Amino acid sequence: MEEMQLLDAVERYIANEMPAEERAFFEQLRKTNPEVDQLVVEHTMFLQQMDRFSDWKQYKSTLHEVHVQLAEAGSIQEKAPKATIVQLWKKYQRVVAVAASIAGITALTISAIAYYFAPKPASEIRLLSQELANVKINQKRTDQKVDQALMNHTPSFRPPANPKSGGTGFLIDGKGYLVTSSHIVADADSVYIQNTKGDFFKVSTLYVNKQTDIAVLKIVDSRYQPIKILPYALQKNTADLGEEIFTMGFPRPTSEIVYNRGYLSAKTGYNGDTSTYQLAISANPGNSGGPIFNHSGEVIGILSSKQNTAEGVVFSSRTKNIFTALHEIRKDSTNEDRIKLLLPSSIKGLDRVQQIKKIEDCMFMVIRY
Amino acid sequence: MKTDPREIALLEGLAKNDRQAIETIYKQHYNMVQALIINNNGSTDDARDVFQEAMIVLYEKARSGTFELNCLLKTYIYSVCRRLWLKRLQQQQKFVSNIDVVSETVPVEDELEAHGQRNTEFQMMEKAMQHIGEPCRSLLEAFYIQKRNMLDIAGHFGYTNADNAKNQKYKCLMRLKKLFFAAYKNNTP
Protein backbone atom coordinates (compact mmCIF):
# COMPACT_ATOMS: atom_id res chain seq x y z
CA MET A 1 0.00 0.00 0.00
CA GLU A 2 2.83 2.33 0.87
CA GLU A 3 4.48 1.75 -2.45
CA MET A 4 1.28 2.58 -4.27
CA GLN A 5 0.95 5.79 -2.33
CA LEU A 6 4.58 6.58 -3.02
CA LEU A 7 4.17 6.07 -6.75
CA ASP A 8 1.05 8.17 -6.69
CA ALA A 9 3.06 10.87 -4.95
CA VAL A 10 5.82 10.56 -7.53
CA GLU A 11 3.33 10.90 -10.32
CA ARG A 12 1.79 13.95 -8.77
CA TYR A 13 5.28 15.37 -8.17
CA ILE A 14 6.28 14.86 -11.78
CA ALA A 15 2.98 16.25 -13.02
CA ASN A 16 3.56 19.18 -10.72
CA GLU A 17 0.18 18.70 -9.03
CA MET A 18 1.51 18.96 -5.43
CA PRO A 19 0.72 21.79 -3.13
CA ALA A 20 3.82 23.79 -2.17
CA GLU A 21 4.01 22.36 1.37
CA GLU A 22 3.86 18.74 0.25
CA ARG A 23 6.25 19.43 -2.57
CA ALA A 24 8.85 20.80 -0.16
CA PHE A 25 8.42 17.74 2.01
CA PHE A 26 8.74 15.42 -0.97
CA GLU A 27 11.86 17.12 -2.24
CA GLN A 28 13.34 16.74 1.22
CA LEU A 29 12.45 13.05 1.12
CA ARG A 30 14.09 12.74 -2.31
CA LYS A 31 17.32 14.18 -0.96
CA THR A 32 17.48 11.95 2.06
CA ASN A 33 16.21 8.76 0.51
CA PRO A 34 18.11 7.64 -2.61
CA GLU A 35 15.51 4.96 -3.32
CA VAL A 36 12.81 7.56 -3.69
CA ASP A 37 15.13 9.64 -5.83
CA GLN A 38 15.83 6.61 -8.01
CA LEU A 39 12.12 5.93 -8.36
CA VAL A 40 11.48 9.54 -9.39
CA VAL A 41 14.14 9.42 -12.09
CA GLU A 42 13.00 6.09 -13.38
CA HIS A 43 9.35 7.00 -13.41
CA THR A 44 10.04 10.33 -15.08
CA MET A 45 11.80 8.51 -17.86
CA PHE A 46 8.99 6.01 -18.11
CA LEU A 47 6.32 8.65 -18.23
CA GLN A 48 8.23 10.51 -20.93
CA GLN A 49 8.40 7.29 -22.85
CA MET A 50 4.68 6.83 -22.36
CA ASP A 51 4.01 10.36 -23.49
CA ARG A 52 6.01 10.00 -26.62
CA PHE A 53 4.48 6.62 -27.23
CA SER A 54 1.03 8.13 -26.94
CA ASP A 55 1.97 10.99 -29.27
CA TRP A 56 3.43 8.53 -31.72
CA LYS A 57 0.31 6.40 -31.66
CA GLN A 58 -1.93 9.40 -32.12
CA TYR A 59 0.20 10.68 -34.97
CA LYS A 60 0.14 7.28 -36.64
CA SER A 61 -3.61 7.02 -36.37
CA THR A 62 -3.91 10.53 -37.81
CA LEU A 63 -1.68 9.51 -40.69
CA HIS A 64 -3.80 6.48 -41.29
CA GLU A 65 -7.00 8.49 -41.21
CA VAL A 66 -5.56 11.06 -43.60
CA HIS A 67 -4.45 8.29 -45.94
CA VAL A 68 -7.89 6.68 -46.01
CA GLN A 69 -9.61 10.01 -46.35
CA LEU A 70 -7.38 11.17 -49.19
CA ALA A 71 -7.65 7.86 -50.95
CA GLU A 72 -11.42 8.07 -50.81
CA ALA A 73 -11.35 11.68 -51.97
CA GLY A 74 -9.15 10.62 -54.86
CA SER A 75 -6.37 13.07 -54.03
CA ILE A 76 -3.93 10.17 -54.08
CA GLN A 77 -4.20 7.17 -56.32
CA GLU A 78 -4.37 4.00 -54.32
CA LYS A 79 -4.34 1.97 -57.47
CA ALA A 80 -1.00 1.42 -59.01
CA PRO A 81 -0.61 3.82 -61.90
CA LYS A 82 1.09 1.17 -63.94
CA ALA A 83 -0.40 -1.83 -65.64
CA THR A 84 0.23 -5.32 -64.28
CA ILE A 85 2.39 -6.25 -67.23
CA VAL A 86 4.61 -3.25 -66.60
CA GLN A 87 4.83 -4.26 -62.94
CA LEU A 88 5.71 -7.80 -63.92
CA TRP A 89 8.25 -6.40 -66.30
CA LYS A 90 9.72 -4.30 -63.51
CA LYS A 91 9.75 -7.28 -61.23
CA TYR A 92 11.39 -9.75 -63.60
CA GLN A 93 13.47 -7.30 -65.60
CA ARG A 94 16.70 -8.73 -64.27
CA VAL A 95 15.71 -12.34 -64.74
CA VAL A 96 14.66 -11.54 -68.29
CA ALA A 97 17.90 -9.70 -68.90
CA VAL A 98 19.96 -12.62 -67.61
CA ALA A 99 17.93 -15.11 -69.65
CA ALA A 100 18.23 -12.96 -72.74
CA SER A 101 21.97 -12.62 -72.42
CA ILE A 102 22.37 -16.37 -71.89
CA ALA A 103 20.22 -16.97 -74.96
CA GLY A 104 22.25 -14.45 -76.89
CA ILE A 105 25.57 -15.95 -75.90
CA THR A 106 24.31 -19.44 -76.71
CA ALA A 107 23.07 -18.31 -80.11
CA LEU A 108 26.37 -16.61 -80.87
CA THR A 109 28.35 -19.65 -79.76
CA ILE A 110 26.25 -21.99 -81.86
CA SER A 111 26.51 -19.82 -84.92
CA ALA A 112 30.24 -19.49 -84.37
CA ILE A 113 30.57 -23.28 -84.14
CA ALA A 114 28.34 -23.70 -87.16
CA TYR A 115 30.40 -21.19 -89.08
CA TYR A 116 33.59 -22.92 -88.02
CA PHE A 117 32.50 -26.41 -89.02
CA ALA A 118 30.28 -25.66 -91.96
CA PRO A 119 31.78 -25.96 -95.46
CA LYS A 120 32.91 -22.61 -96.77
CA PRO A 121 31.71 -22.32 -100.34
CA ALA A 122 33.29 -18.96 -101.07
CA SER A 123 36.81 -19.89 -100.01
CA GLU A 124 36.57 -23.27 -101.75
CA ILE A 125 35.86 -21.54 -105.01
CA ARG A 126 38.97 -19.51 -104.45
CA LEU A 127 41.00 -22.66 -103.79
CA LEU A 128 39.61 -24.22 -106.89
CA SER A 129 40.62 -21.26 -108.95
CA GLN A 130 44.10 -21.46 -107.46
CA GLU A 131 44.25 -25.10 -108.41
CA LEU A 132 43.09 -24.21 -111.88
CA ALA A 133 45.89 -21.71 -112.04
CA ASN A 134 48.33 -24.38 -110.90
CA VAL A 135 47.01 -26.73 -113.56
CA LYS A 136 47.49 -24.02 -116.16
CA ILE A 137 51.05 -23.43 -115.01
CA ASN A 138 51.76 -27.15 -115.07
CA GLN A 139 50.27 -27.39 -118.52
CA LYS A 140 52.51 -24.60 -119.69
CA ARG A 141 55.56 -26.31 -118.25
CA THR A 142 54.59 -29.59 -119.87
CA ASP A 143 54.14 -27.83 -123.18
CA GLN A 144 57.56 -26.24 -122.82
CA LYS A 145 59.14 -29.58 -122.04
CA VAL A 146 57.44 -31.21 -125.01
CA ASP A 147 58.61 -28.37 -127.22
CA GLN A 148 62.16 -28.79 -125.95
CA ALA A 149 61.97 -32.52 -126.54
CA LEU A 150 60.73 -31.91 -130.07
CA MET A 151 63.55 -29.44 -130.61
CA ASN A 152 66.09 -32.05 -129.50
CA HIS A 153 64.56 -34.67 -131.78
CA THR A 154 64.78 -33.07 -135.12
CA PRO A 155 61.85 -34.24 -137.23
CA SER A 156 64.14 -35.88 -139.82
CA PHE A 157 65.39 -38.30 -137.18
CA ARG A 158 61.92 -39.38 -136.27
CA PRO A 159 60.83 -41.96 -138.81
CA PRO A 160 57.30 -41.82 -140.14
CA ALA A 161 54.63 -43.84 -138.47
CA ASN A 162 53.36 -47.32 -139.38
CA PRO A 163 56.50 -49.44 -139.50
CA LYS A 164 56.11 -52.68 -141.54
CA SER A 165 57.79 -54.88 -138.96
CA GLY A 166 60.38 -54.88 -136.22
CA GLY A 167 63.03 -57.00 -134.65
CA THR A 168 66.18 -56.90 -132.58
CA GLY A 169 69.74 -56.10 -133.49
CA PHE A 170 73.03 -55.94 -131.62
CA LEU A 171 76.36 -54.25 -132.15
CA ILE A 172 79.34 -56.27 -133.31
CA ASP A 173 81.60 -53.22 -133.57
CA GLY A 174 81.28 -50.14 -131.40
CA LYS A 175 81.82 -47.89 -134.41
CA GLY A 176 78.23 -48.66 -135.50
CA TYR A 177 77.94 -52.09 -137.08
CA LEU A 178 75.04 -54.31 -136.12
CA VAL A 179 73.88 -57.81 -136.84
CA THR A 180 70.26 -58.82 -137.14
CA SER A 181 68.10 -61.32 -138.95
CA SER A 182 67.90 -60.88 -142.67
CA HIS A 183 64.14 -61.44 -142.76
CA ILE A 184 63.64 -58.26 -140.70
CA VAL A 185 65.37 -55.97 -143.12
CA ALA A 186 64.47 -57.79 -146.35
CA ASP A 187 62.45 -55.69 -148.81
CA ALA A 188 62.80 -52.61 -146.62
CA ASP A 189 62.36 -49.09 -147.96
CA SER A 190 64.36 -47.81 -145.04
CA VAL A 191 65.55 -49.18 -141.73
CA TYR A 192 65.82 -47.37 -138.41
CA ILE A 193 67.06 -48.54 -135.07
CA GLN A 194 65.95 -47.36 -131.65
CA ASN A 195 67.99 -47.77 -128.49
CA THR A 196 66.57 -48.45 -125.03
CA LYS A 197 66.48 -44.69 -124.33
CA GLY A 198 64.10 -44.20 -127.25
CA ASP A 199 66.55 -42.50 -129.65
CA PHE A 200 66.19 -43.28 -133.35
CA PHE A 201 69.10 -43.74 -135.70
CA LYS A 202 69.04 -44.39 -139.41
CA VAL A 203 70.94 -47.41 -140.64
CA SER A 204 71.92 -48.75 -144.03
CA THR A 205 72.07 -52.42 -144.94
CA LEU A 206 75.62 -53.61 -145.67
CA TYR A 207 75.04 -57.32 -146.19
CA VAL A 208 72.08 -59.70 -146.35
CA ASN A 209 72.16 -63.49 -146.48
CA LYS A 210 68.74 -65.07 -146.66
CA GLN A 211 70.22 -68.56 -146.43
CA THR A 212 71.78 -68.08 -143.04
CA ASP A 213 69.27 -65.38 -142.09
CA ILE A 214 71.99 -62.87 -141.33
CA ALA A 215 72.08 -59.16 -142.08
CA VAL A 216 74.78 -56.61 -141.24
CA LEU A 217 73.69 -53.01 -140.75
CA LYS A 218 75.67 -49.81 -140.47
CA ILE A 219 74.53 -46.78 -138.47
CA VAL A 220 74.69 -43.79 -140.80
CA ASP A 221 73.44 -41.25 -138.30
CA SER A 222 75.83 -38.50 -137.19
CA ARG A 223 74.24 -38.31 -133.75
CA TYR A 224 75.40 -41.82 -132.95
CA GLN A 225 78.08 -41.88 -130.26
CA PRO A 226 80.44 -44.82 -130.96
CA ILE A 227 81.02 -47.31 -128.15
CA LYS A 228 84.74 -48.03 -127.75
CA ILE A 229 84.67 -51.48 -126.22
CA LEU A 230 81.77 -53.92 -126.47
CA PRO A 231 81.20 -55.98 -123.33
CA TYR A 232 80.58 -59.24 -125.14
CA ALA A 233 82.42 -61.30 -127.77
CA LEU A 234 81.44 -63.76 -130.52
CA GLN A 235 82.07 -67.43 -129.82
CA LYS A 236 84.14 -69.20 -132.48
CA ASN A 237 83.61 -72.79 -131.32
CA THR A 238 80.43 -74.75 -131.50
CA ALA A 239 78.21 -74.52 -128.47
CA ASP A 240 77.53 -77.62 -126.38
CA LEU A 241 74.26 -79.42 -125.92
CA GLY A 242 72.42 -78.39 -122.80
CA GLU A 243 74.40 -75.17 -122.44
CA GLU A 244 72.51 -72.53 -120.60
CA ILE A 245 71.68 -69.57 -122.82
CA PHE A 246 69.90 -66.25 -122.54
CA THR A 247 68.67 -63.66 -124.97
CA MET A 248 67.37 -60.11 -125.01
CA GLY A 249 64.99 -58.54 -127.50
CA PHE A 250 62.20 -56.08 -128.25
CA PRO A 251 58.99 -58.09 -128.59
CA ARG A 252 56.95 -55.09 -127.52
CA PRO A 253 56.08 -52.14 -129.74
CA THR A 254 57.92 -49.83 -127.32
CA SER A 255 61.71 -49.84 -127.02
CA GLU A 256 61.45 -51.87 -123.82
CA ILE A 257 64.04 -54.60 -123.64
CA VAL A 258 62.90 -58.08 -122.53
CA TYR A 259 65.17 -60.78 -121.13
CA ASN A 260 64.65 -64.54 -121.59
CA ARG A 261 66.67 -67.64 -120.79
CA GLY A 262 66.71 -71.31 -121.79
CA TYR A 263 69.12 -73.97 -122.97
CA LEU A 264 70.59 -75.38 -126.12
CA SER A 265 68.38 -78.35 -126.94
CA ALA A 266 70.00 -79.57 -130.23
CA LYS A 267 73.16 -78.84 -132.11
CA THR A 268 71.32 -78.76 -135.40
CA GLY A 269 68.28 -76.87 -136.53
CA TYR A 270 65.13 -77.67 -138.44
CA ASN A 271 65.46 -80.95 -140.36
CA GLY A 272 69.08 -81.32 -139.34
CA ASP A 273 70.23 -77.94 -140.63
CA THR A 274 73.83 -77.64 -139.42
CA SER A 275 73.98 -73.87 -139.80
CA THR A 276 71.49 -73.44 -136.94
CA TYR A 277 70.91 -74.51 -133.37
CA GLN A 278 67.67 -75.62 -131.75
CA LEU A 279 66.94 -73.79 -128.52
CA ALA A 280 64.42 -74.20 -125.76
CA ILE A 281 63.51 -70.61 -124.95
CA SER A 282 60.33 -68.60 -125.12
CA ALA A 283 60.47 -66.22 -128.04
CA ASN A 284 57.95 -63.91 -129.67
CA PRO A 285 57.90 -61.95 -132.91
CA GLY A 286 60.26 -59.08 -132.32
CA ASN A 287 62.83 -61.31 -130.65
CA SER A 288 64.15 -62.11 -134.13
CA GLY A 289 67.68 -60.91 -134.67
CA GLY A 290 68.40 -61.01 -130.98
CA PRO A 291 71.74 -62.37 -129.82
CA ILE A 292 71.93 -65.72 -128.00
CA PHE A 293 74.47 -65.55 -125.19
CA ASN A 294 76.05 -68.35 -123.23
CA HIS A 295 76.67 -67.95 -119.52
CA SER A 296 80.00 -66.14 -120.00
CA GLY A 297 78.43 -63.50 -122.22
CA GLU A 298 79.60 -64.80 -125.60
CA VAL A 299 77.28 -64.67 -128.61
CA ILE A 300 76.63 -68.16 -129.90
CA GLY A 301 73.88 -67.34 -132.38
CA ILE A 302 71.21 -65.03 -133.70
CA LEU A 303 67.62 -65.86 -132.95
CA SER A 304 65.80 -66.37 -136.23
CA SER A 305 62.64 -68.50 -136.19
CA LYS A 306 60.41 -70.79 -134.27
CA GLN A 307 58.61 -73.97 -135.25
CA ASN A 308 54.85 -73.55 -135.47
CA THR A 309 54.03 -77.24 -135.11
CA ALA A 310 56.02 -77.70 -131.90
CA GLU A 311 55.89 -75.77 -128.66
CA GLY A 312 59.01 -74.05 -127.34
CA VAL A 313 61.18 -74.92 -130.30
CA VAL A 314 63.25 -71.98 -131.46
CA PHE A 315 66.02 -71.89 -134.03
CA SER A 316 68.98 -69.61 -134.19
CA SER A 317 71.60 -68.90 -136.78
CA ARG A 318 75.10 -69.78 -135.60
CA THR A 319 77.79 -67.20 -134.89
CA LYS A 320 79.91 -68.85 -137.53
CA ASN A 321 77.58 -67.32 -140.14
CA ILE A 322 78.52 -63.84 -138.88
CA PHE A 323 82.19 -64.57 -139.49
CA THR A 324 81.31 -65.74 -142.94
CA ALA A 325 79.35 -62.58 -143.57
CA LEU A 326 82.21 -60.36 -142.36
CA HIS A 327 84.64 -62.27 -144.54
CA GLU A 328 82.47 -61.65 -147.56
CA ILE A 329 82.12 -57.98 -146.70
CA ARG A 330 85.94 -57.68 -146.57
CA LYS A 331 86.26 -59.42 -149.91
CA ASP A 332 84.12 -56.76 -151.52
CA SER A 333 86.81 -54.33 -152.62
CA THR A 334 84.35 -51.46 -153.04
CA ASN A 335 83.66 -51.64 -149.33
CA GLU A 336 85.92 -49.57 -147.11
CA ASP A 337 84.43 -50.73 -143.86
CA ARG A 338 86.84 -52.44 -141.52
CA ILE A 339 84.86 -54.30 -138.92
CA LYS A 340 86.92 -55.30 -135.93
CA LEU A 341 85.69 -57.94 -133.54
CA LEU A 342 86.58 -58.04 -129.90
CA LEU A 343 87.35 -61.55 -128.85
CA PRO A 344 87.42 -61.94 -125.09
CA SER A 345 84.15 -61.22 -123.37
CA SER A 346 84.59 -58.68 -120.55
CA ILE A 347 81.43 -59.70 -118.77
CA LYS A 348 82.57 -63.25 -118.16
CA GLY A 349 82.06 -64.25 -114.54
CA LEU A 350 79.71 -61.40 -113.76
CA ASP A 351 76.28 -62.20 -112.46
CA ARG A 352 73.39 -62.04 -114.91
CA VAL A 353 72.01 -58.69 -113.79
CA GLN A 354 75.37 -56.99 -114.25
CA GLN A 355 75.82 -58.69 -117.62
CA ILE A 356 72.42 -57.49 -118.81
CA LYS A 357 73.16 -53.94 -117.66
CA LYS A 358 76.30 -53.87 -119.75
CA ILE A 359 74.75 -55.55 -122.79
CA GLU A 360 71.63 -53.32 -122.77
CA ASP A 361 73.43 -50.34 -124.32
CA CYS A 362 74.47 -52.40 -127.32
CA MET A 363 70.97 -53.65 -128.08
CA PHE A 364 68.74 -51.92 -130.62
CA MET A 365 65.22 -52.32 -131.85
CA VAL A 366 65.29 -52.64 -135.61
CA ILE A 367 62.33 -51.08 -137.40
CA ARG A 368 61.58 -51.67 -141.05
CA TYR A 369 59.56 -49.28 -143.19
CA MET B 1 19.77 26.44 -48.85
CA LYS B 2 17.20 28.28 -46.86
CA THR B 3 14.08 26.31 -46.14
CA ASP B 4 10.86 27.70 -47.54
CA PRO B 5 8.85 29.44 -44.76
CA ARG B 6 5.72 27.64 -45.88
CA GLU B 7 7.46 24.31 -45.41
CA ILE B 8 8.66 25.41 -41.96
CA ALA B 9 5.05 26.16 -41.14
CA LEU B 10 4.09 22.69 -42.29
CA LEU B 11 6.73 21.12 -40.01
CA GLU B 12 5.51 23.18 -37.07
CA GLY B 13 2.04 21.88 -37.81
CA LEU B 14 3.38 18.32 -37.85
CA ALA B 15 4.98 18.75 -34.44
CA LYS B 16 1.57 19.71 -33.06
CA ASN B 17 -0.02 16.73 -34.80
CA ASP B 18 -1.92 19.15 -36.98
CA ARG B 19 -4.13 17.24 -39.33
CA GLN B 20 -4.17 20.00 -41.90
CA ALA B 21 -0.39 19.97 -42.21
CA ILE B 22 -0.33 16.20 -42.58
CA GLU B 23 -2.93 16.35 -45.31
CA THR B 24 -1.03 19.00 -47.23
CA ILE B 25 2.24 17.05 -47.19
CA TYR B 26 0.40 13.87 -48.03
CA LYS B 27 -1.25 15.40 -51.07
CA GLN B 28 1.94 16.95 -52.34
CA HIS B 29 4.33 14.05 -52.00
CA TYR B 30 2.57 10.73 -51.64
CA ASN B 31 2.27 9.99 -55.36
CA MET B 32 5.97 10.58 -55.93
CA VAL B 33 6.87 8.07 -53.20
CA GLN B 34 4.34 5.56 -54.47
CA ALA B 35 5.88 5.73 -57.95
CA LEU B 36 9.33 5.22 -56.47
CA ILE B 37 8.28 2.14 -54.50
CA ILE B 38 6.26 0.55 -57.28
CA ASN B 39 9.00 1.09 -59.82
CA ASN B 40 11.33 -0.79 -57.51
CA ASN B 41 9.56 -4.06 -56.79
CA GLY B 42 7.06 -2.66 -54.28
CA SER B 43 3.29 -2.64 -53.87
CA THR B 44 0.89 0.14 -52.89
CA ASP B 45 0.86 -1.21 -49.33
CA ASP B 46 4.64 -0.95 -49.22
CA ALA B 47 4.35 2.61 -50.51
CA ARG B 48 1.93 3.53 -47.73
CA ASP B 49 4.13 2.01 -45.02
CA VAL B 50 7.26 3.69 -46.30
CA PHE B 51 5.62 7.06 -46.73
CA GLN B 52 4.09 6.97 -43.27
CA GLU B 53 7.39 6.02 -41.74
CA ALA B 54 8.99 8.94 -43.52
CA MET B 55 6.26 11.15 -42.08
CA ILE B 56 7.16 9.89 -38.63
CA VAL B 57 10.83 10.70 -39.24
CA LEU B 58 9.71 14.16 -40.26
CA TYR B 59 7.49 14.40 -37.19
CA GLU B 60 10.35 13.46 -34.88
CA LYS B 61 12.56 16.01 -36.56
CA ALA B 62 9.91 18.68 -36.09
CA ARG B 63 9.33 17.65 -32.48
CA SER B 64 13.05 17.89 -31.74
CA GLY B 65 12.74 21.56 -32.69
CA THR B 66 14.74 21.63 -35.95
CA PHE B 67 12.71 22.90 -38.83
CA GLU B 68 15.71 23.53 -41.05
CA LEU B 69 15.90 20.80 -43.66
CA ASN B 70 18.63 22.53 -45.72
CA CYS B 71 16.81 21.26 -48.80
CA LEU B 72 13.36 21.04 -50.30
CA LEU B 73 10.82 19.03 -48.36
CA LYS B 74 10.30 16.97 -51.48
CA THR B 75 14.01 16.04 -51.69
CA TYR B 76 14.06 15.21 -48.02
CA ILE B 77 11.05 12.92 -48.23
CA TYR B 78 12.40 11.28 -51.38
CA SER B 79 15.79 10.62 -49.74
CA VAL B 80 14.25 9.17 -46.59
CA CYS B 81 11.82 6.95 -48.50
CA ARG B 82 14.55 5.70 -50.83
CA ARG B 83 16.77 4.83 -47.90
CA LEU B 84 13.93 3.14 -46.00
CA TRP B 85 12.89 1.10 -49.02
CA LEU B 86 16.43 -0.06 -49.73
CA LYS B 87 16.74 -1.19 -46.15
CA ARG B 88 13.46 -3.06 -46.34
CA LEU B 89 14.46 -4.77 -49.59
CA GLN B 90 17.68 -5.89 -47.99
CA GLN B 91 15.74 -7.31 -45.05
CA GLN B 92 13.51 -9.22 -47.45
CA GLN B 93 16.68 -10.36 -49.22
CA LYS B 94 15.28 -9.39 -52.53
CA PHE B 95 17.44 -9.09 -55.58
CA VAL B 96 18.32 -5.40 -55.71
CA SER B 97 21.36 -3.53 -56.77
CA ASN B 98 20.65 0.10 -56.34
CA ILE B 99 17.46 2.03 -56.76
CA ASP B 100 18.06 4.27 -59.71
CA VAL B 101 18.10 7.83 -58.53
CA VAL B 102 15.58 9.88 -60.48
CA SER B 103 15.82 12.99 -58.35
CA GLU B 104 18.52 14.38 -56.13
CA THR B 105 18.99 13.00 -52.65
CA VAL B 106 20.45 14.28 -49.38
CA PRO B 107 22.20 12.18 -46.75
CA VAL B 108 19.67 11.12 -44.11
CA GLU B 109 21.52 8.30 -42.37
CA ASP B 110 21.83 10.05 -38.96
CA GLU B 111 18.15 10.85 -38.78
CA LEU B 112 17.22 7.34 -39.76
CA GLU B 113 19.50 5.87 -37.13
CA ALA B 114 17.86 7.96 -34.40
CA HIS B 115 14.49 7.07 -35.84
CA GLY B 116 15.33 3.38 -35.78
CA GLN B 117 16.31 3.65 -32.11
CA ARG B 118 13.06 5.36 -31.16
CA ASN B 119 11.10 2.94 -33.29
CA THR B 120 12.47 -0.01 -31.31
CA GLU B 121 11.56 1.77 -28.07
CA PHE B 122 8.02 2.29 -29.25
CA GLN B 123 7.78 -1.28 -30.36
CA MET B 124 8.98 -2.41 -26.93
CA MET B 125 6.27 -0.31 -25.33
CA GLU B 126 3.63 -1.63 -27.70
CA LYS B 127 4.72 -5.19 -27.06
CA ALA B 128 4.66 -4.67 -23.29
CA MET B 129 1.17 -3.16 -23.56
CA GLN B 130 -0.03 -6.17 -25.50
CA HIS B 131 1.50 -8.55 -22.96
CA ILE B 132 -0.25 -7.11 -19.88
CA GLY B 133 -3.61 -8.00 -21.42
CA GLU B 134 -7.11 -6.63 -20.82
CA PRO B 135 -8.39 -4.77 -18.89
CA CYS B 136 -4.96 -3.47 -17.86
CA ARG B 137 -4.13 -2.25 -21.35
CA SER B 138 -7.35 -0.29 -21.78
CA LEU B 139 -7.09 1.09 -18.27
CA LEU B 140 -3.52 2.33 -18.78
CA GLU B 141 -4.25 3.64 -22.27
CA ALA B 142 -7.22 5.55 -20.89
CA PHE B 143 -5.12 7.09 -18.14
CA TYR B 144 -1.77 7.70 -19.85
CA ILE B 145 -2.64 8.04 -23.53
CA GLN B 146 -6.12 9.44 -23.55
CA LYS B 147 -5.27 11.20 -20.25
CA ARG B 148 -8.72 10.86 -18.76
CA ASN B 149 -9.10 11.41 -14.99
CA MET B 150 -9.51 8.62 -12.47
CA LEU B 151 -13.16 9.28 -11.68
CA ASP B 152 -14.14 9.10 -15.32
CA ILE B 153 -12.16 5.91 -15.78
CA ALA B 154 -13.69 4.28 -12.70
CA GLY B 155 -17.17 4.97 -14.05
CA HIS B 156 -16.27 3.72 -17.52
CA PHE B 157 -14.59 0.52 -16.41
CA GLY B 158 -17.22 -0.22 -13.70
CA TYR B 159 -15.12 0.32 -10.57
CA THR B 160 -17.06 1.27 -7.48
CA ASN B 161 -14.79 4.26 -6.72
CA ALA B 162 -11.70 6.07 -7.92
CA ASP B 163 -9.50 4.44 -5.29
CA ASN B 164 -10.38 1.00 -6.56
CA ALA B 165 -9.52 2.11 -10.07
CA LYS B 166 -6.33 3.67 -8.78
CA ASN B 167 -5.41 0.43 -7.06
CA GLN B 168 -6.01 -1.53 -10.22
CA LYS B 169 -4.11 0.98 -12.32
CA TYR B 170 -1.13 0.75 -9.96
CA LYS B 171 -0.94 -3.03 -10.31
CA CYS B 172 -1.18 -2.77 -14.05
CA LEU B 173 1.43 -0.05 -14.18
CA MET B 174 3.88 -2.07 -12.13
CA ARG B 175 3.52 -4.98 -14.51
CA LEU B 176 3.92 -2.77 -17.55
CA LYS B 177 7.02 -1.12 -16.11
CA LYS B 178 8.49 -4.50 -15.31
CA LEU B 179 7.92 -5.78 -18.82
CA PHE B 180 9.09 -2.57 -20.47
CA PHE B 181 12.29 -2.19 -18.47
CA ALA B 182 13.16 -5.84 -18.95
CA ALA B 183 12.95 -5.36 -22.70
CA TYR B 184 14.68 -1.98 -22.48
CA LYS B 185 17.66 -3.40 -20.60
CA ASN B 186 17.94 -6.21 -23.11
CA ASN B 187 17.96 -3.81 -26.02
CA THR B 188 20.34 -1.16 -24.73
CA PRO B 189 23.86 -2.34 -24.18
mmCIF file of N, CA and C in Angstrom, chain A residues 15 224 290:
data_model
loop_
_atom_site.group_PDB
_atom_site.id
_atom_site.type_symbol
_atom_site.label_atom_id
_atom_site.label_comp_id
_atom_site.label_asym_id
_atom_site.label_seq_id
_atom_site.Cartn_x
_atom_site.Cartn_y
_atom_site.Cartn_z
ATOM 1 N N ALA A 15 4.003 15.482 -12.339
ATOM 2 C CA ALA A 15 2.976 16.250 -13.024
ATOM 3 C C ALA A 15 2.819 17.640 -12.419
ATOM 4 N N TYR A 224 74.996 -40.602 -133.648
ATOM 5 C CA TYR A 224 75.399 -41.822 -132.951
ATOM 6 C C TYR A 224 76.760 -41.669 -132.311
ATOM 7 N N GLY A 290 67.786 -61.182 -132.282
ATOM 8 C CA GLY A 290 68.399 -61.009 -130.978
ATOM 9 C C GLY A 290 69.571 -61.933 -130.782
#
